[in-house]
Amino acid sequence: MSTFPISTATTNQIKRKKVTTQTVRARKQAGQIISVLTAYDYPTALAMDQAGIDVILVGDSLGMVVLGYANTLPVTMEDMLHHCKAVSRGAQYALLVGDMPFMSYQVSTEQAVRNAGRFLQEAGMDAVKLEGGSERLNAIRAITLAGIPVMGHLGLTPQSVHMLGGFRPQGRDASAALHLFEDARLLQEAGCFSLVLESVPARLARYISERLEIPTIGIGAGAGCDGQVLVTHDLLGLFERFTPKFVKKYANLYQDMSEAFAAYKSEVEGHIFPAAEHSIEMPDSEWECFIEKAEHDE
Ligand code: KIV
């Protein structure tokens, strides 16, 4: 029998199980909040998994916060799969959701199923997310029939930015709120395992959450949702172009990064970096032998 004490960290790891779509549903039933964050690369996914984040969404927000586009429309399937693969190499426990990019599910049901399948088959995702309401029911039914879990997305749906007239809150008048509520019920009936509500009034999001069986995940939708999601680059203060009102910054990494780069430049220019401890040595005897041979051969 081993005499080594098992650390708390080790016992936690032994007990830890992979989060599934069933887990998030059970969390709603048990009244336990669901934590969701976006990630686009290996180290971020690793850190989130270690922090115990329930769901990692490889969002097409990738286009704005990592690739520098003005909106999410230019993001391609290949972009998404590339980043999903990196995330899946970093995260072992979180439920992994890949965001279907603009024009990957709108053209036909067949195209939607094939592209959804690529997220699972090629990129290690457990589920996909797509935007829209009643107009997406056929695609959602077909994808779930193929055995692929779907997360819905209502409210501010960034892929429809031009239809919505900009990145603006949704469901603020009675008829828009009713429409959103109807869409939420339709998405649940079509088979979505959960639903993102983005930028909608807090009381509407709470009302919908209380009436759906599937968990709602809010972003700019108040505290009444079953889970919360933020774009990680907003939370870390890495995306400087604009900060939506609903974002809380937990760090200011853009500033930290700029300061680190400036310090590096100044130390390189001042011949401070690299110092002796950053350099590789060789034994004096080998050096002397090298010099002798090198200079002899010259
Ligand atoms: O693309 C994304 O990151 C998203 C979240 C904001 C929900 O869709």
Coordinates of C-alpha atoms and ligand atoms in Angstrom, one line a residue:
M1 CA 0.0 0.0 0.0
S2 CA 1.3 3.5 -0.9
T3 CA 2.4 5.6 2.0
F4 CA 2.1 8.8 0.0
P5 CA -0.8 11.1 1.0
I6 CA -3.1 11.9 -1.9
S7 CA -3.4 15.7 -2.4
T8 CA -6.8 17.4 -2.6
A9 CA -6.0 18.4 -6.2
T10 CA -5.4 14.7 -7.0
T11 CA -8.6 13.5 -5.4
N12 CA -10.6 16.3 -7.2
Q13 CA -9.1 15.1 -10.5
I14 CA -10.0 11.5 -9.8
K15 CA -13.6 12.5 -9.0
R16 CA -13.9 14.9 -12.0
K17 CA -16.1 13.8 -14.8
K18 CA -16.5 15.1 -18.4
V19 CA -19.4 17.6 -18.7
T20 CA -22.0 16.4 -21.2
T21 CA -25.3 17.8 -22.5
Q22 CA -27.0 15.7 -19.8
T23 CA -24.8 17.3 -17.1
V24 CA -25.9 20.8 -18.1
R25 CA -29.5 19.8 -18.2
A26 CA -29.2 18.2 -14.7
R27 CA -27.5 21.3 -13.4
K28 CA -30.6 23.4 -14.5
Q29 CA -32.9 20.9 -12.8
A30 CA -30.8 21.0 -9.6
G31 CA -30.8 24.9 -9.7
Q32 CA -27.0 25.0 -10.2
I33 CA -25.6 27.7 -12.4
I34 CA -23.6 26.8 -15.5
S35 CA -20.3 28.6 -16.3
V36 CA -19.5 29.1 -20.0
L37 CA -16.6 30.9 -21.6
T38 CA -15.3 31.2 -25.1
A39 CA -11.8 29.9 -26.1
Y40 CA -9.9 29.8 -29.4
D41 CA -6.6 28.2 -28.5
Y42 CA -4.9 25.5 -26.5
P43 CA -3.5 27.3 -23.5
T44 CA -6.7 29.2 -22.8
A45 CA -8.7 25.9 -23.0
L46 CA -6.2 24.2 -20.7
A47 CA -6.5 27.0 -18.1
M48 CA -10.3 27.0 -18.3
D49 CA -10.5 23.3 -17.9
Q50 CA -8.3 23.6 -14.8
A51 CA -10.5 26.3 -13.4
G52 CA -13.5 24.0 -13.8
I53 CA -15.5 25.9 -16.4
D54 CA -18.4 23.8 -17.4
V55 CA -18.7 24.6 -21.1
I56 CA -16.2 26.0 -23.5
L57 CA -17.6 27.6 -26.6
V58 CA -15.3 28.1 -29.6
G59 CA -17.3 31.1 -30.7
D60 CA -17.2 32.8 -34.1
S61 CA -16.4 35.9 -32.0
L62 CA -13.0 34.5 -33.0
G63 CA -13.4 36.6 -36.1
M64 CA -13.5 39.9 -34.1
V65 CA -11.3 39.3 -31.1
V66 CA -8.6 37.1 -32.6
L67 CA -8.6 37.6 -36.4
G68 CA -9.4 41.3 -36.3
Y69 CA -12.5 41.4 -38.6
A70 CA -15.1 44.1 -38.0
N71 CA -17.8 41.5 -37.5
T72 CA -18.2 37.7 -37.5
L73 CA -19.3 37.3 -41.1
P74 CA -15.9 36.6 -42.8
V75 CA -15.2 33.6 -40.5
T76 CA -15.1 30.3 -42.4
M77 CA -15.5 26.7 -41.6
E78 CA -11.8 26.2 -41.9
D79 CA -11.1 29.0 -39.4
M80 CA -13.5 27.5 -36.9
L81 CA -12.2 23.9 -37.3
H82 CA -8.6 25.1 -36.9
H83 CA -9.3 26.8 -33.6
C84 CA -11.7 24.0 -32.4
K85 CA -8.9 21.5 -32.8
A86 CA -6.5 23.6 -30.7
V87 CA -9.2 23.9 -28.0
S88 CA -10.0 20.2 -27.9
R89 CA -6.3 19.4 -27.4
G90 CA -6.4 21.6 -24.3
A91 CA -9.7 20.7 -22.6
Q92 CA -10.4 17.3 -21.2
Y93 CA -13.5 17.9 -19.0
A94 CA -15.5 20.8 -20.3
L95 CA -18.3 20.3 -22.8
L96 CA -17.0 21.7 -26.0
V97 CA -19.3 23.6 -28.4
G98 CA -18.2 24.7 -31.8
D99 CA -19.9 27.8 -33.3
M100 CA -21.2 27.2 -36.9
P101 CA -20.0 30.2 -39.0
F102 CA -22.1 32.4 -41.3
M103 CA -23.2 30.5 -44.4
S104 CA -22.3 27.1 -43.1
Y105 CA -25.9 26.1 -42.2
Q106 CA -28.2 28.6 -43.9
V107 CA -28.0 27.3 -47.5
S108 CA -29.5 23.9 -47.1
T109 CA -30.3 21.3 -44.5
E110 CA -27.9 18.9 -46.0
Q111 CA -25.1 21.5 -45.9
A112 CA -26.0 22.2 -42.2
V113 CA -25.7 18.5 -41.2
R114 CA -22.5 18.0 -43.1
N115 CA -20.8 21.0 -41.6
A116 CA -22.1 20.3 -38.1
G117 CA -20.6 16.8 -38.5
R118 CA -17.2 18.2 -39.3
F119 CA -17.1 19.9 -35.8
L120 CA -17.4 16.5 -34.1
Q121 CA -15.6 14.3 -36.6
E122 CA -12.6 16.5 -37.4
A123 CA -12.3 19.0 -34.6
G124 CA -13.1 17.1 -31.3
M125 CA -16.2 19.2 -30.4
D126 CA -19.1 17.6 -28.5
A127 CA -21.9 19.9 -29.9
V128 CA -22.5 22.8 -32.2
K129 CA -24.1 26.2 -31.8
L130 CA -26.1 28.1 -34.5
E131 CA -28.0 31.4 -34.6
G132 CA -31.6 32.1 -35.3
G133 CA -35.2 31.2 -34.5
S134 CA -38.1 29.6 -36.5
E135 CA -36.2 29.9 -39.7
R136 CA -33.6 27.4 -38.4
L137 CA -35.9 24.7 -37.2
N138 CA -35.3 22.3 -40.2
A139 CA -31.6 22.6 -39.8
I140 CA -31.7 22.0 -36.0
R141 CA -34.0 19.0 -36.4
A142 CA -31.8 17.5 -39.1
I143 CA -28.6 18.1 -37.1
T144 CA -30.0 16.6 -33.9
L145 CA -31.4 13.6 -35.9
A146 CA -27.8 13.0 -37.0
G147 CA -26.9 12.7 -33.4
I148 CA -25.2 16.1 -33.0
P149 CA -26.3 18.2 -30.0
V150 CA -27.3 21.8 -30.9
M151 CA -27.1 24.9 -28.8
G152 CA -29.5 27.6 -30.1
H153 CA -28.8 31.4 -30.0
L154 CA -31.5 34.1 -29.9
G155 CA -31.6 37.8 -29.2
L156 CA -28.6 39.7 -30.6
T157 CA -27.4 37.2 -33.2
P158 CA -24.2 38.8 -34.6
Q159 CA -24.4 36.9 -38.0
S160 CA -27.5 39.0 -38.7
V161 CA -25.9 42.3 -37.8
H162 CA -26.9 43.9 -41.1
M163 CA -30.6 42.7 -40.6
L164 CA -30.6 44.0 -37.0
G165 CA -29.1 47.4 -38.0
G166 CA -26.0 47.0 -35.8
F167 CA -25.0 45.3 -32.5
R168 CA -28.1 46.4 -30.5
P169 CA -30.2 44.9 -27.7
Q170 CA -33.2 42.8 -28.8
G171 CA -36.7 42.1 -27.5
R172 CA -37.3 45.4 -25.9
D173 CA -40.9 45.9 -27.0
A174 CA -43.8 43.6 -26.2
S175 CA -44.1 42.2 -29.7
A176 CA -40.4 41.6 -30.1
A177 CA -40.3 40.0 -26.7
L178 CA -43.2 37.7 -27.6
H179 CA -41.5 36.7 -30.8
L180 CA -38.3 35.9 -28.9
F181 CA -40.3 33.8 -26.4
E182 CA -42.0 31.9 -29.2
D183 CA -38.7 31.2 -30.9
A184 CA -37.2 30.0 -27.7
R185 CA -40.0 27.4 -27.3
L186 CA -39.7 26.4 -30.9
L187 CA -35.9 25.8 -30.6
Q188 CA -36.5 23.6 -27.5
E189 CA -39.1 21.6 -29.4
A190 CA -36.8 21.2 -32.3
G191 CA -34.3 19.5 -30.0
C192 CA -31.8 22.2 -28.8
F193 CA -30.1 21.1 -25.6
S194 CA -29.5 24.7 -24.5
L195 CA -30.0 28.2 -25.7
V196 CA -27.9 31.3 -25.6
L197 CA -29.8 34.6 -25.0
E198 CA -27.7 37.5 -26.0
S199 CA -28.4 41.2 -25.2
V200 CA -32.0 40.9 -24.2
P201 CA -33.8 42.5 -21.2
A202 CA -33.1 40.8 -17.9
R203 CA -36.7 40.2 -17.0
L204 CA -37.5 38.7 -20.4
A205 CA -34.5 36.3 -20.1
R206 CA -35.6 35.3 -16.6
Y207 CA -39.2 34.7 -17.8
I208 CA -38.0 32.5 -20.7
S209 CA -35.6 30.6 -18.5
E210 CA -38.3 29.8 -16.0
R211 CA -40.5 28.4 -18.7
L212 CA -38.0 26.3 -20.7
E213 CA -36.8 22.9 -19.7
I214 CA -33.5 23.3 -21.4
P215 CA -30.9 25.6 -19.8
T216 CA -30.5 29.2 -21.0
I217 CA -27.1 30.7 -21.2
G218 CA -27.1 34.5 -20.9
I219 CA -24.7 37.1 -22.2
G220 CA -26.0 40.6 -21.5
A221 CA -29.3 39.0 -20.4
G222 CA -29.1 39.5 -16.6
A223 CA -28.9 37.1 -13.7
G224 CA -32.0 35.1 -14.3
C225 CA -30.5 32.7 -16.9
D226 CA -29.4 29.2 -16.0
G227 CA -25.8 29.9 -17.1
Q228 CA -23.6 32.8 -18.0
V229 CA -21.2 33.2 -20.9
L230 CA -18.7 36.0 -21.8
V231 CA -16.3 36.4 -24.6
T232 CA -13.0 35.6 -22.9
H233 CA -11.1 38.5 -24.6
D234 CA -13.6 40.9 -23.1
L235 CA -13.3 39.4 -19.6
L236 CA -9.5 39.5 -19.8
G237 CA -9.4 43.0 -21.1
L238 CA -7.6 41.8 -24.3
F239 CA -10.1 43.3 -26.8
E240 CA -9.7 47.0 -26.9
R241 CA -11.8 48.1 -29.8
F242 CA -15.0 48.3 -27.7
T243 CA -16.5 46.9 -24.5
P244 CA -20.2 46.0 -24.4
K245 CA -22.0 47.4 -21.3
F246 CA -22.7 43.9 -20.0
V247 CA -19.0 42.9 -19.8
K248 CA -17.1 42.7 -16.5
K249 CA -13.3 42.9 -17.0
Y250 CA -11.6 40.6 -14.6
A251 CA -8.1 41.5 -15.8
N252 CA -6.5 44.1 -18.1
L253 CA -4.2 41.9 -20.2
Y254 CA -4.0 44.2 -23.2
Q255 CA -2.3 46.8 -20.9
D256 CA -0.1 44.1 -19.2
M257 CA 0.9 42.8 -22.7
S258 CA 1.8 46.3 -23.9
E259 CA 3.9 46.9 -20.8
A260 CA 5.6 43.6 -21.2
F261 CA 6.5 44.2 -24.8
A262 CA 7.8 47.7 -24.0
A263 CA 9.9 46.3 -21.2
Y264 CA 11.3 43.6 -23.5
K265 CA 12.2 46.2 -26.2
S266 CA 13.9 48.4 -23.7
E267 CA 15.9 45.5 -22.1
V268 CA 17.0 44.2 -25.6
E269 CA 18.1 47.7 -26.6
G270 CA 19.8 48.2 -23.3
H271 CA 21.7 44.8 -23.6
I272 CA 20.0 43.8 -20.3
F273 CA 18.3 40.7 -21.8
P274 CA 19.5 38.0 -22.2
A275 CA 21.4 37.9 -18.9
A276 CA 23.8 35.1 -18.0
E277 CA 21.0 33.0 -16.5
H278 CA 19.2 33.0 -19.9
S279 CA 22.3 31.8 -21.8
I280 CA 23.6 28.3 -22.4
E281 CA 27.1 27.4 -21.2
M282 CA 29.6 24.7 -22.4
P283 CA 32.5 23.2 -20.4
D284 CA 35.7 25.3 -20.6
S285 CA 37.7 22.2 -21.7
E286 CA 35.3 21.7 -24.7
W287 CA 35.5 25.4 -25.5
E288 CA 39.3 25.3 -25.5
C289 CA 39.4 22.3 -27.7
F290 CA 36.9 24.0 -30.1
I291 CA 39.1 27.1 -30.3
E292 CA 42.2 25.1 -30.8
K293 CA 40.6 23.1 -33.7
A294 CA 38.8 26.0 -35.2
E295 CA 41.8 28.3 -35.3
H296 CA 44.1 25.5 -36.4
D297 CA 41.9 24.7 -39.4
E298 CA 41.6 28.4 -40.4
Ligands
KIV1 O1 -19.4 33.8 -30.9 C1 -19.5 33.9 -29.6 O2 -18.5 34.0 -28.9 C2 -20.9 33.8 -29.1 C3 -21.1 34.1 -27.7 C4 -21.1 35.5 -27.5 C5 -22.3 33.5 -27.1 O3 -21.7 33.4 -29.8

